[in-house]
mmCIF file of C-alpha atoms and ligand atoms in Angstrom:
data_model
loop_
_atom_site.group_PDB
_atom_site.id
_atom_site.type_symbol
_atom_site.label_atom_id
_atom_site.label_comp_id
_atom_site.label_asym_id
_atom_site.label_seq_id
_atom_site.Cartn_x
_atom_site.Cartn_y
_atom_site.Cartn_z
ATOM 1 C CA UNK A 1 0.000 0.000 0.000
ATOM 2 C CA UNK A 2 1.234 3.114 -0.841
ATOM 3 C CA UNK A 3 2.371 5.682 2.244
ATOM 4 C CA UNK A 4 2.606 8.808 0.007
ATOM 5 C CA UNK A 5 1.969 12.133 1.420
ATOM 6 C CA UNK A 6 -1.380 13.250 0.926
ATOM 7 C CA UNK A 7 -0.376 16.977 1.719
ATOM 8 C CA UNK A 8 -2.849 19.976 1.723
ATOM 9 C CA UNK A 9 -2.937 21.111 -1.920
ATOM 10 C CA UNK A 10 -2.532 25.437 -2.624
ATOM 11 C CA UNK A 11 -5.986 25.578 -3.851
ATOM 12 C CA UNK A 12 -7.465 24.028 -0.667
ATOM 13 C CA UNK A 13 -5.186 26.218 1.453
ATOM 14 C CA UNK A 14 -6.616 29.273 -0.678
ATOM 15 C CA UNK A 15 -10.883 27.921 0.211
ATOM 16 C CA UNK A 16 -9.628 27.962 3.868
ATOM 17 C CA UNK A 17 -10.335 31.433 3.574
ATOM 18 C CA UNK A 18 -13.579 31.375 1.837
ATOM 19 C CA UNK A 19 -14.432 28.502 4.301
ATOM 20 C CA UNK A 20 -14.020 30.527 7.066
ATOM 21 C CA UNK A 21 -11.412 28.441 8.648
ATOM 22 C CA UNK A 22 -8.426 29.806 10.387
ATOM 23 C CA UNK A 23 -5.043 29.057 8.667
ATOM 24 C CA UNK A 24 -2.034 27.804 11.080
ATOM 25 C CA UNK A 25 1.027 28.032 9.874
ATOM 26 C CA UNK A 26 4.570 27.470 10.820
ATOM 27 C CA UNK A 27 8.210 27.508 10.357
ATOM 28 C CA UNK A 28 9.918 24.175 9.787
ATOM 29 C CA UNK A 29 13.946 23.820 9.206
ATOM 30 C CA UNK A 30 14.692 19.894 9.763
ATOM 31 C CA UNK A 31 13.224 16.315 10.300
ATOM 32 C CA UNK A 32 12.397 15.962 14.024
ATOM 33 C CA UNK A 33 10.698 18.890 14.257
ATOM 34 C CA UNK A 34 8.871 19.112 11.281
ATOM 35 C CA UNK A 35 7.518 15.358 11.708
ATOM 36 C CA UNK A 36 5.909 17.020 15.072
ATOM 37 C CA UNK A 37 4.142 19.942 13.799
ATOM 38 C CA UNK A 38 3.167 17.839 10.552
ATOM 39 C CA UNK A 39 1.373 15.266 12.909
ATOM 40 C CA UNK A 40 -0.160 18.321 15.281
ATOM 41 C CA UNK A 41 -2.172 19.578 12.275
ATOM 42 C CA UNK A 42 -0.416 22.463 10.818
ATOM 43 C CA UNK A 43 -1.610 24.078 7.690
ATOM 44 C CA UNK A 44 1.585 25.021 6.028
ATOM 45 C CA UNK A 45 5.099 24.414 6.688
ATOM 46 C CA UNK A 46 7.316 27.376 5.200
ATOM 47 C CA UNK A 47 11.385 26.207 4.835
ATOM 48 C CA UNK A 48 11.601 29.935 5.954
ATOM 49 C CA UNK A 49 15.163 31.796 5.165
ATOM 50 C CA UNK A 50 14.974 32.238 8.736
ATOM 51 C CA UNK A 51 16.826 29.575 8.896
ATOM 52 C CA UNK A 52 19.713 31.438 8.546
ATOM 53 C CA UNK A 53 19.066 33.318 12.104
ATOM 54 C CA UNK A 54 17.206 30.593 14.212
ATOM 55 C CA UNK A 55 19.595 27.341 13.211
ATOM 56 C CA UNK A 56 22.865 29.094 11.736
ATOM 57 C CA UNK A 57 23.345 31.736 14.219
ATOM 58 C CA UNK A 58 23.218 34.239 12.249
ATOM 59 C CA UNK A 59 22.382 38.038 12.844
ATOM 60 C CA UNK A 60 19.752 38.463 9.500
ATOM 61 C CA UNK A 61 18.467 36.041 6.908
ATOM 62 C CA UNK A 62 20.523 37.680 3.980
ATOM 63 C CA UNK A 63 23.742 35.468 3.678
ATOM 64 C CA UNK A 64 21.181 32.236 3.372
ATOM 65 C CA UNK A 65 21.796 30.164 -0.357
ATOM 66 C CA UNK A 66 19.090 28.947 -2.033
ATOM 67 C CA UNK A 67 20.751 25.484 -1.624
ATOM 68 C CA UNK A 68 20.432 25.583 2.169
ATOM 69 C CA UNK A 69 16.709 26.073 1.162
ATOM 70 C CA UNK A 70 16.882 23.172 -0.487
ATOM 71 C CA UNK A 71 18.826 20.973 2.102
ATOM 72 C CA UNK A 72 16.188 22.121 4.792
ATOM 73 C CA UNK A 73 13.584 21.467 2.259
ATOM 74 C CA UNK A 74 14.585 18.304 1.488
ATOM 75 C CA UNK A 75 14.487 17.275 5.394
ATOM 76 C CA UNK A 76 10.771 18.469 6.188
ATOM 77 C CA UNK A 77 9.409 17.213 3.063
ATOM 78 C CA UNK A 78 10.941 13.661 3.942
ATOM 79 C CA UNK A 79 9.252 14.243 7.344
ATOM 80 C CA UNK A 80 5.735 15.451 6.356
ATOM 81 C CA UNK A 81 2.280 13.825 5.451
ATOM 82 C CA UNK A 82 -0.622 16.858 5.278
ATOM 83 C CA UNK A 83 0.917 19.923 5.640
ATOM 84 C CA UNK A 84 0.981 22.238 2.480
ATOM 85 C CA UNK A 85 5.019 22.709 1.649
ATOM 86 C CA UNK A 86 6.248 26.523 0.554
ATOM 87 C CA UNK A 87 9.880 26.911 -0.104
ATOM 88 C CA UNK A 88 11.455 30.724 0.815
ATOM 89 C CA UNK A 89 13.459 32.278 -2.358
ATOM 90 C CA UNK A 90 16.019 33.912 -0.306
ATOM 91 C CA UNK A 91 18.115 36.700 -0.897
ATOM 92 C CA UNK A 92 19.731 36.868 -4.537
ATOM 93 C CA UNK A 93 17.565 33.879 -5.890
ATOM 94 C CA UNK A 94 15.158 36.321 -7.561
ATOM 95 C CA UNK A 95 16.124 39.672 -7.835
ATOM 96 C CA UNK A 96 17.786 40.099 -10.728
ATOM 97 C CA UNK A 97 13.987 38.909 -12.692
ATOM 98 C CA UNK A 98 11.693 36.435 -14.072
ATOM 99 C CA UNK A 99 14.309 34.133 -15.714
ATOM 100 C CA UNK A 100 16.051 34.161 -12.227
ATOM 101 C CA UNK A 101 13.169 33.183 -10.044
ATOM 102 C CA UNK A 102 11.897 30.460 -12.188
ATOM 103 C CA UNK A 103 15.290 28.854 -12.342
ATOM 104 C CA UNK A 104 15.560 29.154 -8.567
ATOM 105 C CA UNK A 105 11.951 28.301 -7.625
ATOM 106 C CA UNK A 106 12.111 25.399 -10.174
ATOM 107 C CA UNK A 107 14.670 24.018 -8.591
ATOM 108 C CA UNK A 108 12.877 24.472 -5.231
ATOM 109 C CA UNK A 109 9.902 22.548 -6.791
ATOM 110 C CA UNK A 110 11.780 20.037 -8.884
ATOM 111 C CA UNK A 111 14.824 19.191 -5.749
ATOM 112 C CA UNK A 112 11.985 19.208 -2.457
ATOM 113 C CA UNK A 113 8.556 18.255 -1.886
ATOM 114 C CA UNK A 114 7.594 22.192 -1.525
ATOM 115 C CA UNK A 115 4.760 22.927 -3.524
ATOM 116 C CA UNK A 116 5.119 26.607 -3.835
ATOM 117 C CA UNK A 117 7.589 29.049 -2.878
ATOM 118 C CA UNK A 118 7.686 32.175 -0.834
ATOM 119 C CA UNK A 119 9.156 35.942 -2.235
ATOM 120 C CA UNK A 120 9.298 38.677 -0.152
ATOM 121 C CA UNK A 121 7.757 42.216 -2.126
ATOM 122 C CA UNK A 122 4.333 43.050 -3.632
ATOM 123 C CA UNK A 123 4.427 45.784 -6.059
ATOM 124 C CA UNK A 124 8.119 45.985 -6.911
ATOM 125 C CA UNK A 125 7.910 42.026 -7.459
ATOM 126 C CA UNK A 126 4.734 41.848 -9.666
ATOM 127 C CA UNK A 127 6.348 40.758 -12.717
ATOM 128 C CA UNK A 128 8.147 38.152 -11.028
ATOM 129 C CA UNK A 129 5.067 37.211 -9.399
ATOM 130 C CA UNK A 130 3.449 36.931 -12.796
ATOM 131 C CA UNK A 131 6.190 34.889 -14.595
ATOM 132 C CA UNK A 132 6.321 32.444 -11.408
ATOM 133 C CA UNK A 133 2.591 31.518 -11.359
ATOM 134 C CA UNK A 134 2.607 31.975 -15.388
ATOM 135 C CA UNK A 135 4.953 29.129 -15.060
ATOM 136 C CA UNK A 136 2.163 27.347 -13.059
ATOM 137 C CA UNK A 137 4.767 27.739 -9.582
ATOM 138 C CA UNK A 138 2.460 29.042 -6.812
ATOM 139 C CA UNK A 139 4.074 32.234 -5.124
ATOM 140 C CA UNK A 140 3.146 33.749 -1.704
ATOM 141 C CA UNK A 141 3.535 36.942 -1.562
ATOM 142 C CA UNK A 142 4.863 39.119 1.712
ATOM 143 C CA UNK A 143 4.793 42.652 2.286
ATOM 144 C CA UNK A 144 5.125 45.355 5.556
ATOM 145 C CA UNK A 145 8.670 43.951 7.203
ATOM 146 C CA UNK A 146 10.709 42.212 4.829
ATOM 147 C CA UNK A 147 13.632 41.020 6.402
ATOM 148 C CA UNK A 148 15.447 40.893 3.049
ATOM 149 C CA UNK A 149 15.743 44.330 2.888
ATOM 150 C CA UNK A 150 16.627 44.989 6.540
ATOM 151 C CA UNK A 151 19.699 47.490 5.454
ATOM 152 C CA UNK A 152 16.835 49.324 3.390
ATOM 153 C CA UNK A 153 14.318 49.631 5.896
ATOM 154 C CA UNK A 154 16.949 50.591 8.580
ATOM 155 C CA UNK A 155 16.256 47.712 11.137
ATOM 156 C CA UNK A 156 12.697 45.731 11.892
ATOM 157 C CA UNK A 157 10.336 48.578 11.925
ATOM 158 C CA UNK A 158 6.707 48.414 11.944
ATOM 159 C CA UNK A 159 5.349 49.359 8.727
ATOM 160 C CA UNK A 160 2.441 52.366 9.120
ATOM 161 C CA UNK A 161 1.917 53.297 5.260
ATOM 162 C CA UNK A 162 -1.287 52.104 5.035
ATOM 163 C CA UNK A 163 -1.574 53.232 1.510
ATOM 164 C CA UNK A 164 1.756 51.578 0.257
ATOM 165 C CA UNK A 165 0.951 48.775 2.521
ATOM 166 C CA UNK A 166 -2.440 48.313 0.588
ATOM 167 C CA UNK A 167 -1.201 49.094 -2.566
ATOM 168 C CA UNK A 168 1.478 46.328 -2.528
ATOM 169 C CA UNK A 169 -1.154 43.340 -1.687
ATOM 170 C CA UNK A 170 -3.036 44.607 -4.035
ATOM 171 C CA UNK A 171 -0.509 44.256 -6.420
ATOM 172 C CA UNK A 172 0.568 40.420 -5.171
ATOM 173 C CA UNK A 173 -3.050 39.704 -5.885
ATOM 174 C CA UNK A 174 -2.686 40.743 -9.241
ATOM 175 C CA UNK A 175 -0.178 39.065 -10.232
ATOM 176 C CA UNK A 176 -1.074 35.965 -9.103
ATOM 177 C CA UNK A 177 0.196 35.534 -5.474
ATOM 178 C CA UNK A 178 -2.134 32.940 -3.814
ATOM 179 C CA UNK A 179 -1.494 34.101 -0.655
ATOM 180 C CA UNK A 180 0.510 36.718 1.455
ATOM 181 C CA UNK A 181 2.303 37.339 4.699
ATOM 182 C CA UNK A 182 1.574 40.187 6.377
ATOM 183 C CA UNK A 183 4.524 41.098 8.734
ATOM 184 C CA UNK A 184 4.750 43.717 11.053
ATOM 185 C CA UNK A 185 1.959 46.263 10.475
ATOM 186 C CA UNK A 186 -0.650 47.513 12.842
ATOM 187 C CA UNK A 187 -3.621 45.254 13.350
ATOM 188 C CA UNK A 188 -6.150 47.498 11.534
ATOM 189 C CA UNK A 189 -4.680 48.143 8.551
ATOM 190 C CA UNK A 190 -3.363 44.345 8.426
ATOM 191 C CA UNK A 191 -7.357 43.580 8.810
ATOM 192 C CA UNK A 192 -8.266 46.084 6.032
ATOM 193 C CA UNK A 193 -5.848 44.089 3.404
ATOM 194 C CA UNK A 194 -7.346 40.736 4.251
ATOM 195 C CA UNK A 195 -11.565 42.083 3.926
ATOM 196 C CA UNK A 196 -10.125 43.817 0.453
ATOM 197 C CA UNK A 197 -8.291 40.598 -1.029
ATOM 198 C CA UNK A 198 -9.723 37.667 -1.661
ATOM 199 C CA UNK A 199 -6.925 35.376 -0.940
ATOM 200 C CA UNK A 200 -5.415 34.474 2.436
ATOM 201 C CA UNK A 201 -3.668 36.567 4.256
ATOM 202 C CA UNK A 202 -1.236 35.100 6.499
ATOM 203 C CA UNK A 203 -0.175 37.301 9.647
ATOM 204 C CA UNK A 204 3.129 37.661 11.895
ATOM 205 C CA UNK A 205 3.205 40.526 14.413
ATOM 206 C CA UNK A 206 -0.280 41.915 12.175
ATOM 207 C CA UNK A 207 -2.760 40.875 14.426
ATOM 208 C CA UNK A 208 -6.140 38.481 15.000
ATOM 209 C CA UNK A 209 -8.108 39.365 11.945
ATOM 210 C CA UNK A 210 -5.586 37.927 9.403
ATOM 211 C CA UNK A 211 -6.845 34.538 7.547
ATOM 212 C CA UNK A 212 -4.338 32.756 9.365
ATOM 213 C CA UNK A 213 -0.999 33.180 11.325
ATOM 214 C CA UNK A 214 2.538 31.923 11.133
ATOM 215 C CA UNK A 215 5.577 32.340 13.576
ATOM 216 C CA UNK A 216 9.198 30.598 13.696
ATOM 217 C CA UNK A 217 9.034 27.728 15.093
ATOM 218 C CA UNK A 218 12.053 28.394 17.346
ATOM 219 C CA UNK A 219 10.822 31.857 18.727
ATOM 220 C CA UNK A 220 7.171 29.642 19.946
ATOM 221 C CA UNK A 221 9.176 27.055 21.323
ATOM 222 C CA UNK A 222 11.437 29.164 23.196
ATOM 223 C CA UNK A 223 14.432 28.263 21.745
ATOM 224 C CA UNK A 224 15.563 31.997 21.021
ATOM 225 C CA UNK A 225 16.988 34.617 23.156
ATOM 226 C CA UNK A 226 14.255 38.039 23.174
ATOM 227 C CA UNK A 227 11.710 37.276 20.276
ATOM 228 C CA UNK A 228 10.192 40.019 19.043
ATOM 229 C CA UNK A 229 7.163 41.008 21.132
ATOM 230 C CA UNK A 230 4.629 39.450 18.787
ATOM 231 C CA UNK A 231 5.828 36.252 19.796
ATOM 232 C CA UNK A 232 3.995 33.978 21.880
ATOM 233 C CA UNK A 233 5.784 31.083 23.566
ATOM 234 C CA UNK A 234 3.886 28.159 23.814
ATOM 235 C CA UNK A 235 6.647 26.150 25.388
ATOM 236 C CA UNK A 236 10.180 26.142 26.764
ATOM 237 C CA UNK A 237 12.296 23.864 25.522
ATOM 238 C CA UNK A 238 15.472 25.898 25.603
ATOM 239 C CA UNK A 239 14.960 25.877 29.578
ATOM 240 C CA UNK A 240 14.330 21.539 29.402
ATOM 241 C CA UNK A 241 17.293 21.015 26.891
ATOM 242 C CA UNK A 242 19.697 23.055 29.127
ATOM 243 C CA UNK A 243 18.132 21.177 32.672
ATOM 244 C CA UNK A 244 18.484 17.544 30.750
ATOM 245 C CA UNK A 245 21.982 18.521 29.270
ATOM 246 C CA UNK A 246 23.680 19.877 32.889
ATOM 247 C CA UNK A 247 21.712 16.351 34.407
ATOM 248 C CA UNK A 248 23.531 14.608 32.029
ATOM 249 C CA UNK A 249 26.997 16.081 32.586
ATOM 250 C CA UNK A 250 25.899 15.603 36.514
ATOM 251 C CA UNK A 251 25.580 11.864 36.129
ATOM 252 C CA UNK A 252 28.251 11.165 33.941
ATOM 253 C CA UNK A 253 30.242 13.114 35.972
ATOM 254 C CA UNK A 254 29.289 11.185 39.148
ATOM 255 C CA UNK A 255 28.591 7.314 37.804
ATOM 256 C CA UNK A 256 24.910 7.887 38.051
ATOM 257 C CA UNK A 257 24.876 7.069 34.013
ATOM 258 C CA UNK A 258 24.932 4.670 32.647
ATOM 259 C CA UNK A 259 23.424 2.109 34.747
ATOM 260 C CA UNK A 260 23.221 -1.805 33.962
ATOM 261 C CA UNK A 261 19.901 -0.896 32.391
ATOM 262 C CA UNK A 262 22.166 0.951 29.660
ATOM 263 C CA UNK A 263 24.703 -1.462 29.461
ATOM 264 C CA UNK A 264 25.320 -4.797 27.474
ATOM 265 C CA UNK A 265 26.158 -8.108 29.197
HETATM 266 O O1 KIV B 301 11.549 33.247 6.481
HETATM 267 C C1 KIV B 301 10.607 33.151 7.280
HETATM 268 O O2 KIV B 301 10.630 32.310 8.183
HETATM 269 C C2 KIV B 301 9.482 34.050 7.118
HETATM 270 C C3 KIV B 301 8.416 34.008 8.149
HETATM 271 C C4 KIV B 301 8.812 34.781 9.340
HETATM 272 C C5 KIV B 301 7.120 34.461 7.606
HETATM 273 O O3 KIV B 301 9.444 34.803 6.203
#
């Protein structure tokens, strides 16, 4: 009998919204982790070039490859059954056009089980937009913070041009986004975008009325030193790992471990 995954396809993701039903979405970088959140009943799963902060240590997501998308990619899809899979283009894999982003999202499609990929821009990424889904590759769009242009906006600001703000999911819509992350804008104007477009909206840090929500994974597990305030924790596994890890190094220190139960006769 065949065990193939019978993941969430884009155009069910896209009736969630029509259906009413909130969308829950996460980060997911690597097997163990994204088996869990797979089997809790996530949505989505977005390889996220986050990646590059919450796993490599670094300080923004800009010096992430588009084959470390790929690698991470490659691990959640192996690990995942339902959830719908979105690839991140990160920095450099799109911005010099059309030709650019459908080699690199190809590859995302053709290398992983993602089914779509993620681009960070509305208006001034239209075309791209365009030639992506002309090429039949689903795009999510993302607009208000994006992180990929951190030196631009001068740090992780809020976003408050309501105008811009509504222009550029307008424009995402238009060009065929099927979806769109809302980061970082106040609550109002985040709920004005999603009653004006008729795709999802997806929110981080853009309050409740969004179609659906996303965070890092690492930030809600508390695995990362001072997320941003629109994180909530919903567990603390940085404080278990470092109690089990300094138990460990207690009993090996002091014979408690191993025990005969551990040991071979
Ligand atoms: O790269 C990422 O993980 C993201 C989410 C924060 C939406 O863009």
């Amino acid at each position: 009998m065949s065990s193939s995954p019978r993941r969430l396809t884009v155009p069910q993701f896209v009736a969630l919204k029509s259906q009413g039903k909130k969308i829950a979405m996460l980060t997911g970088y690597d097997y163990p982790t994204a088996q869990l959140i797979d089997a809790a009943g996530v949505d989505a799963i977005l390889v996220g070039d986050t990646v590059g902060v919450v796993v490599q240590g670094r300080e923004n997501t800009l010096p992430v490859t588009l084959d470390e998308i790929i690698y991470h990619a490659e691990m959640v899809g192996r690990a995942t059954k339902s959830a719908l899979l979105i690839g991140d283009l990160p920095f450099g894999s799109y911005q010099l056009g059309v030709s650019q982003a459908i080699e690199s999202a190809s590859r995302i499609l053709k290398e992983t089980a993602c089914q779509a990929v993620k681009l960070e821009g509305g208006t001034e990424q239209a075309a791209v937009i365009a030639g992506l889904t002309g090429a039949g590759i689903p795009v999510m769009a993302h607009v208000g913070v994006r992180p990929q242009s951190v030196h631009q906006m001068g740090g992780y600001k809020v976003q408050r041009d309501e105008s811009q703000l509504l222009i550029d999911a307008h424009s995402a819509e238009q060009a065929g986004a099927f979806s769109i992350v809302l980061e970082c804008l106040p609550s109002a104007i985040a709920a004005k975008i999603t009653k004006e477009l008729t795709i999802p909206t997806i929110g981080i840090g853009a309050g409740v009325d969004c179609d659906g929500q996303v965070l890092v994974l690492h930030d809600m597990l508390g695995l990362t030193d001072a997320p941003p305030r629109f994180v909530k924790q919903y567990a603390d596994l940085g404080s278990a790992i470092q109690k089990a890890a300094a138990q460990y190094c207690k009993e090996v220190r002091n014979g408690e471990f191993p025990t005969a139960k551990h040991a071979y006769r």
